[in-house]
mmCIF file of C-alpha atoms in Angstrom:
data_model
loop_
_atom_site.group_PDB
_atom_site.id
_atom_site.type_symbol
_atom_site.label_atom_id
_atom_site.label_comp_id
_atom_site.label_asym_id
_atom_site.label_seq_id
_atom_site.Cartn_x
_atom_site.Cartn_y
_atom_site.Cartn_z
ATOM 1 C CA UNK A 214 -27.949 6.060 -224.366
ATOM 2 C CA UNK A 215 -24.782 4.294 -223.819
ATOM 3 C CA UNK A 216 -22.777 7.862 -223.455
ATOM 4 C CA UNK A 217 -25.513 8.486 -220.504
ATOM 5 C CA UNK A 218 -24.815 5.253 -218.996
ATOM 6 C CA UNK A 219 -21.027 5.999 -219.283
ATOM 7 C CA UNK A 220 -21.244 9.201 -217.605
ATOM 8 C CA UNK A 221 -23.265 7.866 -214.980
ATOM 9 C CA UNK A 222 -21.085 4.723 -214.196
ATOM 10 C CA UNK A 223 -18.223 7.585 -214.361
ATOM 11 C CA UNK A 224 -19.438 11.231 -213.145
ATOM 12 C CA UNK A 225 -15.880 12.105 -211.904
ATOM 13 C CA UNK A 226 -14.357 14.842 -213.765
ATOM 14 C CA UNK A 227 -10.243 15.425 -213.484
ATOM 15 C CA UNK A 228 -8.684 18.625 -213.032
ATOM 16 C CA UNK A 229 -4.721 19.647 -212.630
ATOM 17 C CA UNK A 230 -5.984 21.389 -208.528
ATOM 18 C CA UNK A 231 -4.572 19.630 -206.106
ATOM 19 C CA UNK A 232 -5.451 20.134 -202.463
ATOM 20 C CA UNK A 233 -2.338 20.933 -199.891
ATOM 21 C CA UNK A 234 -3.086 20.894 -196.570
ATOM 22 C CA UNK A 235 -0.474 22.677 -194.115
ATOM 23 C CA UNK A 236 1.751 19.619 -193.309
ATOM 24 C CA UNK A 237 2.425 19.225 -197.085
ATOM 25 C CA UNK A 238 3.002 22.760 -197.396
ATOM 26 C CA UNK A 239 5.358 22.599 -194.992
ATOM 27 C CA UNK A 240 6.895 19.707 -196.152
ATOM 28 C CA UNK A 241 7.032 21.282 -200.024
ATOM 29 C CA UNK A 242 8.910 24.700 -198.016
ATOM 30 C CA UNK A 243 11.668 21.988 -196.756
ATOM 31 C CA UNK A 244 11.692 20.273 -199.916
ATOM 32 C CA UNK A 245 12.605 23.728 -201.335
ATOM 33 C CA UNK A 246 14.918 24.601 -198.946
ATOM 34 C CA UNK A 247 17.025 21.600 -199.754
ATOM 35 C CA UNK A 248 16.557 22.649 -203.326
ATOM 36 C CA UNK A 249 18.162 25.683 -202.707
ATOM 37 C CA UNK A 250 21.035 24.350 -200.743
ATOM 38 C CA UNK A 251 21.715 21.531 -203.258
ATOM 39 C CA UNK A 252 21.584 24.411 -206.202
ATOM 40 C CA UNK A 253 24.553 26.236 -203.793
ATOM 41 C CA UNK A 254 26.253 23.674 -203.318
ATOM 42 C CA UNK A 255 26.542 22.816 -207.478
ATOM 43 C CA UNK A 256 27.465 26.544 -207.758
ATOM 44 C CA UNK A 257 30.218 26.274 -205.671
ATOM 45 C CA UNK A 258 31.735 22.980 -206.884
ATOM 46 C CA UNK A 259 32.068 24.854 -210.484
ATOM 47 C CA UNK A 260 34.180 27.661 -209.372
ATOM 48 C CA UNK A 261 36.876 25.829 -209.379
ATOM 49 C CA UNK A 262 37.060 25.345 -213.425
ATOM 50 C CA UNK A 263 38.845 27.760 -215.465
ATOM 51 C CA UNK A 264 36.689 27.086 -218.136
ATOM 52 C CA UNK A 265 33.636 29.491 -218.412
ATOM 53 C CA UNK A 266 31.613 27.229 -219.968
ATOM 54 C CA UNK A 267 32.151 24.903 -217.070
ATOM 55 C CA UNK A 268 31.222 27.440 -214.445
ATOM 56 C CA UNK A 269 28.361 28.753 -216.316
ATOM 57 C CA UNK A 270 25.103 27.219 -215.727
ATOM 58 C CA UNK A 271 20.765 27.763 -215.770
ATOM 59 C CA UNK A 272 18.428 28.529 -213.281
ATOM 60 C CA UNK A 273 14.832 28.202 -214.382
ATOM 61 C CA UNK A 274 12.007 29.493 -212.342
ATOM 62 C CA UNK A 275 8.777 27.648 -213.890
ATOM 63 C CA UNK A 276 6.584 29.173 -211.637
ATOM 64 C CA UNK A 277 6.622 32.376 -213.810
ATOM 65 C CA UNK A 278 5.954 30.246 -217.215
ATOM 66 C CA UNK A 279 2.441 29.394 -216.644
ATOM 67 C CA UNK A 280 1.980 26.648 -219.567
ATOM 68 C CA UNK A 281 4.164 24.555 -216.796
ATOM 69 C CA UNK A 282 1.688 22.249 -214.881
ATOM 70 C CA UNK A 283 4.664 20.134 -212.036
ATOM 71 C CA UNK A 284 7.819 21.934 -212.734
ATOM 72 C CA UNK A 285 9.264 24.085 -210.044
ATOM 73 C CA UNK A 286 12.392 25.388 -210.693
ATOM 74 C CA UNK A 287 15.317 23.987 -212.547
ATOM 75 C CA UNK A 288 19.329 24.291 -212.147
ATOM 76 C CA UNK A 289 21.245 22.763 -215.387
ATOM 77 C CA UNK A 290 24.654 23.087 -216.228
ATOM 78 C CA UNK A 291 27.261 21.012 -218.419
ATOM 79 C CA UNK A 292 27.439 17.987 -215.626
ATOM 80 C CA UNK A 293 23.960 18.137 -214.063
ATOM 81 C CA UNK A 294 20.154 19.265 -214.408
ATOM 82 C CA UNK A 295 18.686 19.402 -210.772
ATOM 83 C CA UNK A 296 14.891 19.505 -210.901
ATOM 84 C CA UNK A 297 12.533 20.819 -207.732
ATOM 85 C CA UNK A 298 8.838 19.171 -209.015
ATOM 86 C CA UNK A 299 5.106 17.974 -208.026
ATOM 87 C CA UNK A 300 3.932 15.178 -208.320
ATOM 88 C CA UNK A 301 0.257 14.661 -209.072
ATOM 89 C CA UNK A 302 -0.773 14.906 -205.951
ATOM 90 C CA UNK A 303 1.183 18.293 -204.822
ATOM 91 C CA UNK A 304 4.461 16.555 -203.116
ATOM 92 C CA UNK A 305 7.859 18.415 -203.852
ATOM 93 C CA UNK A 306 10.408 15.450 -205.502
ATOM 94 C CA UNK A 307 14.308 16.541 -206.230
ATOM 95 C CA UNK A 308 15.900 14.900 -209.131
ATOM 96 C CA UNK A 309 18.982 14.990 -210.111
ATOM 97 C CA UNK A 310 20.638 13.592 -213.210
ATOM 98 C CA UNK A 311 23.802 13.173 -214.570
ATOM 99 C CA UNK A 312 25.917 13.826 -217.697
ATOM 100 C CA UNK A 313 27.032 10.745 -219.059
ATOM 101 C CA UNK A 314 29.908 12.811 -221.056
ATOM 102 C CA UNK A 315 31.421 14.724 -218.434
ATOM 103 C CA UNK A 316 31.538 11.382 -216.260
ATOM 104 C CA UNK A 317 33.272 9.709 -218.813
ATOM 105 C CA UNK A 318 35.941 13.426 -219.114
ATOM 106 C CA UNK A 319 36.266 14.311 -215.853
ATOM 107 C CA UNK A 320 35.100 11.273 -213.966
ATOM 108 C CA UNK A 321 33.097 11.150 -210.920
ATOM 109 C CA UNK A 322 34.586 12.936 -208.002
ATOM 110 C CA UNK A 323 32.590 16.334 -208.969
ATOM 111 C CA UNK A 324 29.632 14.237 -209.036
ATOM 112 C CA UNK A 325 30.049 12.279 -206.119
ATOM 113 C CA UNK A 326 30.492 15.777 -203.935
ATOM 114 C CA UNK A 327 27.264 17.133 -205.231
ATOM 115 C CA UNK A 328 25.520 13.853 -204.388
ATOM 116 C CA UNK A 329 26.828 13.206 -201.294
ATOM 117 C CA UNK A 330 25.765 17.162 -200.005
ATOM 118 C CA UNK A 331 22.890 16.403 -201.501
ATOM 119 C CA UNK A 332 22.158 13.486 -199.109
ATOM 120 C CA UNK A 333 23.430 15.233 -196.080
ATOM 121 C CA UNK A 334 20.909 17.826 -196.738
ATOM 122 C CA UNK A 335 17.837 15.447 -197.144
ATOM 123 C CA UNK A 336 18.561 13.085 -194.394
ATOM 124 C CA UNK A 337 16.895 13.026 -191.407
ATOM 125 C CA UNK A 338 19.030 13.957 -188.802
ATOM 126 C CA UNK A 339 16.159 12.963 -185.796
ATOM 127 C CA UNK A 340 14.772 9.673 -186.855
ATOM 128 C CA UNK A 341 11.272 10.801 -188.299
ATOM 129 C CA UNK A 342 10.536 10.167 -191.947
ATOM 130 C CA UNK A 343 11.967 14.418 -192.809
ATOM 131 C CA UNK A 344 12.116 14.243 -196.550
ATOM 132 C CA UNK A 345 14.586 11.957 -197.528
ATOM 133 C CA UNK A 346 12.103 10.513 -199.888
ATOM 134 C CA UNK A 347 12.467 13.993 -201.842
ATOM 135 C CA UNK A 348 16.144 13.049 -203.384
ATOM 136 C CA UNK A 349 16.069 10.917 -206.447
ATOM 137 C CA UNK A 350 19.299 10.406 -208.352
ATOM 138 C CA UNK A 351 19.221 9.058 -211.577
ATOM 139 C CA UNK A 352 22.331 7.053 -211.962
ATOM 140 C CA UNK A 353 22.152 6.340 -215.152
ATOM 141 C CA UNK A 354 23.918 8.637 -217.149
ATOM 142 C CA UNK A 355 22.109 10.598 -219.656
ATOM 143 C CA UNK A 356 22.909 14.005 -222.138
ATOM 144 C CA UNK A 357 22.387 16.337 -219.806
ATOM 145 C CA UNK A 358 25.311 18.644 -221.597
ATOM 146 C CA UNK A 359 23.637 19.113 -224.813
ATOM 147 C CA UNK A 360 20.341 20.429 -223.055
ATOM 148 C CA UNK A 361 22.171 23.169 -220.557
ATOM 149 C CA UNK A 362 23.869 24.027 -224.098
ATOM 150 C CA UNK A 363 20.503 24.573 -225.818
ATOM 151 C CA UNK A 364 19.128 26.370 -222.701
ATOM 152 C CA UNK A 365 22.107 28.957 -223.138
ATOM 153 C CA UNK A 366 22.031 29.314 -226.572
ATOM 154 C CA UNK A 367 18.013 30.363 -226.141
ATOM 155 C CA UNK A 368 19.297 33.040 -223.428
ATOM 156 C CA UNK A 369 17.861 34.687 -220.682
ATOM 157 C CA UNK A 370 14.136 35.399 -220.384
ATOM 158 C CA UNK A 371 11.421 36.395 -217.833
ATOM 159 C CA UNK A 372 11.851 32.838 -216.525
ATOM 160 C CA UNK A 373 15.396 31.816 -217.466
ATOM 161 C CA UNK A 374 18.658 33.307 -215.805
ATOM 162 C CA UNK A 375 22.318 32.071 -217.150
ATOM 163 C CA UNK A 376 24.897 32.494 -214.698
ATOM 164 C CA UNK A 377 28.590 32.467 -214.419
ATOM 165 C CA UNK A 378 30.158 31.493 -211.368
ATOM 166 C CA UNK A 379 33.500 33.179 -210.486
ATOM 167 C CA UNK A 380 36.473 31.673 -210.770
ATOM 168 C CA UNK A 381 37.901 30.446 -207.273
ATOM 169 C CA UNK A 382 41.072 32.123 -206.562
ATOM 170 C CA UNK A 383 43.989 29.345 -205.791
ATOM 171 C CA UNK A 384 45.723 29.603 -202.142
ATOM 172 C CA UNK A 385 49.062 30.884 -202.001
ATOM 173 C CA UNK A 386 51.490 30.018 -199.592
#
């Protein structure tokens, strides 16, 4: 009796579908698009270490690993892991966090490049709302390195690509 009563009192069931009507679809295909400009961006800023381990980073497309519910896709190398996600209710969110270690080694000029780019791309450039909210930077430093290392040492799969970015070639005068 009391289980009926329950069920009554509560008849909503939850389930992981989300509705998306067009503006949030739209809104998700500019949230990617700054995705994919921030991920170009990162690429670019590692060309400039000789270091392959430096230039080498992850992209992970979660869309192709269906036991993912919110993940989108993923970009993580030795200094950051850039995240494209839903939230619950369908909205695109970009987070980006940071690598406490290579911070405190190479201190935070590459960092501040990526994240400033990364605001220039969000920001609304015609005073309506545009999808600034998208960018979240977590500035508080976490191990960022050791996960992009355990991501390479798995290697490449249907979902996961490793890339190395080539070395930028210095100017000569």
């Amino acid at each position: 009796m009391r289980n009926q009563k329950r069920q009554q009192q509560n008849p909503q069931t939850k389930t992981q579908f989300v509705m998306i009507d067009a503006a949030l679809q739209s809104n998700n295909a500019e949230v990617l698009k700054a995705f994919t400009r921030i991920t170009s961006v990162a690429g670019e800023l590692l060309k400039k270490f000789e270091m392959t381990k430096y230039r080498t980073y992850v992209l992970i497309d979660h869309t192709k690993n269906e036991t993912n519910a919110n993940l989108v896709n993923e970009f993580i190398c030795h200094f950051w892991n850039i995240t494209l996600s839903n939230s619950k209710e369908g909205k695109s969110y970009i987070f980006i966090s940071l690598d406490e270690e290579s911070l405190t080694k190479f201190g935070n000029s590459l960092t501040n490049m990526l994240v400033r780019e990364a605001y220039k791309i969000t920001q609304s450039n015609d005073n309506t709302a545009g999808i600034e909210y998208a960018l979240r930077v977590d500035f508080l430093a976490g191990d960022v390195h050791n996960f992009y290392y355990r991501r390479v040492i798995e290697g490449e799969t249907e979902y996961t690509s490793i890339i190395t970015a080539p070395l930028e070639k210095a100017e000569t005068n």
